[in-house]
Coordinates of N, CA and C in Angstrom, one line a residue:
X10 N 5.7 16.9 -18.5 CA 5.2 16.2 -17.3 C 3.8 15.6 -17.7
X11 N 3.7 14.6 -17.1 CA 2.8 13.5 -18.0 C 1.3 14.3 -16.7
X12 N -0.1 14.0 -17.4 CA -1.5 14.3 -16.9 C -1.4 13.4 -15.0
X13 N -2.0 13.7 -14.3 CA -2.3 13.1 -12.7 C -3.1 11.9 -13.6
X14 N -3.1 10.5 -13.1 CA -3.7 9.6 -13.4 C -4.8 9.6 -12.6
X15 N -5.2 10.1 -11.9 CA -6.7 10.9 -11.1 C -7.7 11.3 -12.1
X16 N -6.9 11.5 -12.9 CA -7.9 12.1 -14.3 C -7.9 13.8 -14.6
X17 N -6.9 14.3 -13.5 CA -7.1 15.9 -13.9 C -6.1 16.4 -15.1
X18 N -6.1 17.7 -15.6 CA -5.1 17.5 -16.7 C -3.8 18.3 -15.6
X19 N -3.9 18.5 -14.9 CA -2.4 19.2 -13.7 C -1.8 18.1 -13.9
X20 N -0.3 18.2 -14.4 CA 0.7 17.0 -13.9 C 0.6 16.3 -12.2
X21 N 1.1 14.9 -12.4 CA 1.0 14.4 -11.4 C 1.9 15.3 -9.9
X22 N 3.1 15.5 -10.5 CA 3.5 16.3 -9.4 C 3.0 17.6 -9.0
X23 N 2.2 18.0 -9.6 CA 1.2 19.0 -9.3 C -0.3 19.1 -8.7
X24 N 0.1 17.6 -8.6 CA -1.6 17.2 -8.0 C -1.5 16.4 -7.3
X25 N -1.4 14.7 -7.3 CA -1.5 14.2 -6.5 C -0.1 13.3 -5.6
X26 N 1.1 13.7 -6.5 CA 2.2 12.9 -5.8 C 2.6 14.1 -4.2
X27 N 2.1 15.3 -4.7 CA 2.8 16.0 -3.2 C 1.7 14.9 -2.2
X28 N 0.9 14.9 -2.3 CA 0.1 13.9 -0.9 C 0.5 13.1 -0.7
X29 N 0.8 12.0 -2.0 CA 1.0 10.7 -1.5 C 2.8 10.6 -1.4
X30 N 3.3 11.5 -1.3 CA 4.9 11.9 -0.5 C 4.6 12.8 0.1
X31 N 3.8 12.5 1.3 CA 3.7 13.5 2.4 C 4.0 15.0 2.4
X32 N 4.1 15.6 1.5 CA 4.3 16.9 1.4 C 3.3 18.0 1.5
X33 N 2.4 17.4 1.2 CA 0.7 18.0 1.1 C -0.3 17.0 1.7
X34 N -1.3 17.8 2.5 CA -2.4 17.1 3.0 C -3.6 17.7 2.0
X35 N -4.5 16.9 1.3 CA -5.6 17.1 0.8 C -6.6 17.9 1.6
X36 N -6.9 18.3 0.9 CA -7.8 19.6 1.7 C -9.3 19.3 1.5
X37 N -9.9 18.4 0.7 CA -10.8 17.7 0.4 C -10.8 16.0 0.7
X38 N -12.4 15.6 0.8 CA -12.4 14.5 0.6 C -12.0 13.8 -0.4
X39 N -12.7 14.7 -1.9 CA -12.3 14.4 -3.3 C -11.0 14.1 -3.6
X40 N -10.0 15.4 -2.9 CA -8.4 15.0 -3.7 C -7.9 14.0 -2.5
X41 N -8.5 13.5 -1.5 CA -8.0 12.4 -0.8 C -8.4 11.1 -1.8
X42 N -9.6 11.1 -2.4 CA -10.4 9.8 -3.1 C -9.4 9.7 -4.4
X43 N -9.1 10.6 -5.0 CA -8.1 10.6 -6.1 C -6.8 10.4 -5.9
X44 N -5.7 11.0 -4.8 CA -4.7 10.4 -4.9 C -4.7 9.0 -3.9
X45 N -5.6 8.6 -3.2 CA -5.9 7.2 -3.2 C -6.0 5.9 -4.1
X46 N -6.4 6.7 -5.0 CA -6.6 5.9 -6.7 C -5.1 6.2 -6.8
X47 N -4.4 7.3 -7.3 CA -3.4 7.6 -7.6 C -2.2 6.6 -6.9
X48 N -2.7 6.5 -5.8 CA -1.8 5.8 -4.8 C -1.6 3.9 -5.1
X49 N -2.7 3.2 -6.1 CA -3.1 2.2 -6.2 C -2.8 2.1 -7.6
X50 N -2.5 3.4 -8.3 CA -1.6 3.2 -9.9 C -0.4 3.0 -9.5
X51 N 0.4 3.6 -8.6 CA 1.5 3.2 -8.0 C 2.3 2.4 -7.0
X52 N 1.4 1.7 -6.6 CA 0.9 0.8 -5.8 C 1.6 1.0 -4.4
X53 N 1.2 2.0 -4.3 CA 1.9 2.7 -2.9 C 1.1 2.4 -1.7
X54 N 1.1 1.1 -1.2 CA 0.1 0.4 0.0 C 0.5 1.2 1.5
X55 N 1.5 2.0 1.8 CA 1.8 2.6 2.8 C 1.0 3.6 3.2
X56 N 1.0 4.7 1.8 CA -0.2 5.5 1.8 C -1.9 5.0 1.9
X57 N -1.8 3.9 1.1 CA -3.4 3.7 1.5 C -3.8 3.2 3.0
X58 N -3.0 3.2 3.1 CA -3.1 2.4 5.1 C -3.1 3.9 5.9
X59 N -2.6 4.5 5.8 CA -1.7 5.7 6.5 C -3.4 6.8 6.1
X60 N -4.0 6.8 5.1 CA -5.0 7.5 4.9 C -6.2 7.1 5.2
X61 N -6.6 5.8 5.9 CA -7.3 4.9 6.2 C -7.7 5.3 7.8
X62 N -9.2 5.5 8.0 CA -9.3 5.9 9.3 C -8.9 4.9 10.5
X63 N -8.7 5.6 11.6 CA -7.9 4.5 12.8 C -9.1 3.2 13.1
X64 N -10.3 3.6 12.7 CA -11.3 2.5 13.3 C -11.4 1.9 11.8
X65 N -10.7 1.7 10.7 CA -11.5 0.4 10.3 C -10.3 0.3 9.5
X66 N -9.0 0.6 10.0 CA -7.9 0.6 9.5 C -7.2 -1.1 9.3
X67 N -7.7 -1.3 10.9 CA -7.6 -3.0 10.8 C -7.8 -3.9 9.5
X68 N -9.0 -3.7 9.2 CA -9.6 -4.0 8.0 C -8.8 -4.1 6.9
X69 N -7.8 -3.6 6.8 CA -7.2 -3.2 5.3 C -5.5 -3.8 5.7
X70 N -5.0 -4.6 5.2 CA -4.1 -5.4 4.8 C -3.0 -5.1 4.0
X71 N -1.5 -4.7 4.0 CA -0.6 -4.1 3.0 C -0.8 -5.1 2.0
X72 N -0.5 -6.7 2.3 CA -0.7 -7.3 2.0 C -1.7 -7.6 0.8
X73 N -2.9 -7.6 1.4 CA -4.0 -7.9 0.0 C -4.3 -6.6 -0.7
X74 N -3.6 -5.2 -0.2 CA -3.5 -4.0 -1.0 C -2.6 -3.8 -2.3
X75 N -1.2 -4.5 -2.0 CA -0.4 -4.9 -3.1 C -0.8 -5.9 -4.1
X76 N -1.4 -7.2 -3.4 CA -2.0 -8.6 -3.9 C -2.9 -7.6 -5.3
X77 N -3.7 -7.1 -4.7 CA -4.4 -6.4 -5.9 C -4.0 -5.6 -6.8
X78 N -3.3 -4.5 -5.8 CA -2.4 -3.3 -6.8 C -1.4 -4.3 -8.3
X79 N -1.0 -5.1 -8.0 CA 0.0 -6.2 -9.1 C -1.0 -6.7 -10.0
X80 N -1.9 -7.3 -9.4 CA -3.0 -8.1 -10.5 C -3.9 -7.4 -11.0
X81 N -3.6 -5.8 -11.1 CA -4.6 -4.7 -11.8 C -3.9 -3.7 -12.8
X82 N -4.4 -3.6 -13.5 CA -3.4 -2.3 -14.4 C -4.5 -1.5 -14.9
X83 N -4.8 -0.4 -13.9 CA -5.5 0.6 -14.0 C -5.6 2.0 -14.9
X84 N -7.1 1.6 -15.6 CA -7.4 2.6 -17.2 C -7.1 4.1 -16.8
X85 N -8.3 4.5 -16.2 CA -8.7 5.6 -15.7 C -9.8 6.0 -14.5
X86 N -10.2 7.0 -13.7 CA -11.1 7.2 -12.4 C -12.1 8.1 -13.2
X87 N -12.9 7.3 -12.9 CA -14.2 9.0 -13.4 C -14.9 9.6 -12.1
X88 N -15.1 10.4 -11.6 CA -15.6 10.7 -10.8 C -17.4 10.9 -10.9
X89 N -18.1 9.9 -10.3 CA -19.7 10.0 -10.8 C -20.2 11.3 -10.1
X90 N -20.0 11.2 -8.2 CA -20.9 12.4 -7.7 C -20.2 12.8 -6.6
X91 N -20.3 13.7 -5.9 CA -19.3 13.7 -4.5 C -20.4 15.0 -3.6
X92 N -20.1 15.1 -2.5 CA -19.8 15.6 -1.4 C -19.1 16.3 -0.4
X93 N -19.3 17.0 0.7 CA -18.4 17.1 1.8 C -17.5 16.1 1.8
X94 N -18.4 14.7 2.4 CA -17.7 13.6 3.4 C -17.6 12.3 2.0
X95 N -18.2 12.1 0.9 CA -18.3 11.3 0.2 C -17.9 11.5 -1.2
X96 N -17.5 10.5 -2.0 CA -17.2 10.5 -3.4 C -17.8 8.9 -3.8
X97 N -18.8 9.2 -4.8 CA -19.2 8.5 -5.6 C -17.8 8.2 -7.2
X98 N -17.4 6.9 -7.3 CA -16.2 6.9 -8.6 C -16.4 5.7 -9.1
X99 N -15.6 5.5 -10.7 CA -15.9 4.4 -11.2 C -14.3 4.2 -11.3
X100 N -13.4 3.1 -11.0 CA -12.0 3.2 -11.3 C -11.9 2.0 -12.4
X101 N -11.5 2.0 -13.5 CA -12.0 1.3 -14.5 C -10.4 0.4 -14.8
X102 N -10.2 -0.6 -14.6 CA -8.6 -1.7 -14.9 C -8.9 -2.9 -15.7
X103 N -7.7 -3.5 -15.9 CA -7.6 -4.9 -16.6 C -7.3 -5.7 -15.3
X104 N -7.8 -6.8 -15.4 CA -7.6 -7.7 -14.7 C -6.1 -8.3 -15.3
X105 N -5.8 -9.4 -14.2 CA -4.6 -10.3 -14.5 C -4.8 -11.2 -15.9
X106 N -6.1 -11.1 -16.5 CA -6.4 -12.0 -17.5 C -6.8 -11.3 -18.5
X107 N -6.3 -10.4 -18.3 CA -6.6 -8.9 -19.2 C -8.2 -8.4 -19.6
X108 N -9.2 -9.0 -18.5 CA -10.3 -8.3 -18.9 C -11.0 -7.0 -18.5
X109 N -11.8 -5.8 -19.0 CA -12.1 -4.9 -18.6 C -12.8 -4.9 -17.2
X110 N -12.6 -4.6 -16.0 CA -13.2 -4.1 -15.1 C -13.8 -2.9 -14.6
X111 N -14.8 -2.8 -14.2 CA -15.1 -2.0 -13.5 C -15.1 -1.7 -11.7
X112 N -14.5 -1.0 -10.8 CA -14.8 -0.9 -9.4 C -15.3 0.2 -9.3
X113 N -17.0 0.1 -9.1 CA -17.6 1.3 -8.3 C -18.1 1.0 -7.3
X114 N -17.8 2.2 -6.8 CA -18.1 2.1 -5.0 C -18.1 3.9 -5.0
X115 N -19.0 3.8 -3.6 CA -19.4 5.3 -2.8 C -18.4 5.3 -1.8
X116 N -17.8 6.1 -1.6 CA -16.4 6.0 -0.8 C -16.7 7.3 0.9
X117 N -16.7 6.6 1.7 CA -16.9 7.6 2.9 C -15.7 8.2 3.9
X118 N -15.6 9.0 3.7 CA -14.4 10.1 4.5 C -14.5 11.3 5.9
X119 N -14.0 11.1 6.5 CA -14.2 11.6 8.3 C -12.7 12.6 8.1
X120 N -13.3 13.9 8.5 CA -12.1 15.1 8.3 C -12.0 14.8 10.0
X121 N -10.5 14.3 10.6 CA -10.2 14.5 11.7 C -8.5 15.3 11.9
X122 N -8.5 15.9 13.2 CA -7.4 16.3 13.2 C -6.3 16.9 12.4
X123 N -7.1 17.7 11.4 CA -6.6 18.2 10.1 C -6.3 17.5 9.0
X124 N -7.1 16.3 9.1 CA -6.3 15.5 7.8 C -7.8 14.6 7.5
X125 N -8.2 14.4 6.4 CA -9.1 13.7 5.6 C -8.6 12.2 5.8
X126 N -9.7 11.2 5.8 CA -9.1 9.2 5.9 C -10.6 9.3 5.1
X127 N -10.1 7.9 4.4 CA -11.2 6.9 4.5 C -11.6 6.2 5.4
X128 N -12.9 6.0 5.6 CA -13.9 5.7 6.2 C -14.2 4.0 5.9
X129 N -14.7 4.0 4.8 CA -15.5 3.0 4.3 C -16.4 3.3 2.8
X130 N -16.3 2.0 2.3 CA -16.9 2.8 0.8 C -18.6 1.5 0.9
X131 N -19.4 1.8 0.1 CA -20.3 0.6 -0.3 C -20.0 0.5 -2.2
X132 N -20.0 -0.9 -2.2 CA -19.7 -1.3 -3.6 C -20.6 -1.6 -4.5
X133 N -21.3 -1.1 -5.7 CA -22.4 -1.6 -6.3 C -21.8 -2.3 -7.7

């Protein structure tokens, strides 16, 4: 069984696919910020919507979630700093034109009704 593309060495089904097939709720903010990534190597836009808090859920589009998830082919996640409610990451891809990117952002998370969402991230 191949490493979680999250970056941990636990097989993916050991880590992050039980969440993002509903079988497990993350118990952290952290393992919500990682199979989120996980969820955008697989380009599983249902999950990123579905983990997305109800107030800025509007915001976020299956549409330009896929648009991106297709024109990215994602290296690896490093995790810089985290929190209770927050995770500092760097998610590192090629572009559609094959050049190296970087996306960092501070990613913010609201534990409601037993289940962890994203919030909102700021991008540096």
């Amino acid at each position: 069984m191949p490493d979680c593309y999250c970056g941990s060495t636990i097989s993916i089904e050991n880590c992050c696919l039980p969440f993002i097939e509903n079988l497990r709720v993350p118990a952290t903010a952290e393992q919500l910020m990682r199979s989120r990534y996980v969820a955008y190597v697989l380009k599983n836009a249902d999950y990123l919507i579905e983990t997305t808090h109800i107030q800025t859920r509007n915001f976020h589009h299956k549409k330009d979630i896929l648009e991106w998830a297709n024109s990215t082919y994602w290296l690896k996640l490093e995790i810089i700093n985290f929190s209770n409610t927050s995770v500092e990451f760097k998610a590192y891809y090629l572009n559609n034109q094959l050049f190296t990117n970087v996306h960092h952002e501070k990613s913010n998370f609201l534990f409601q009704d037993g289940k962890w969402f994203y919030v909102d991230g700021q991008i540096f």
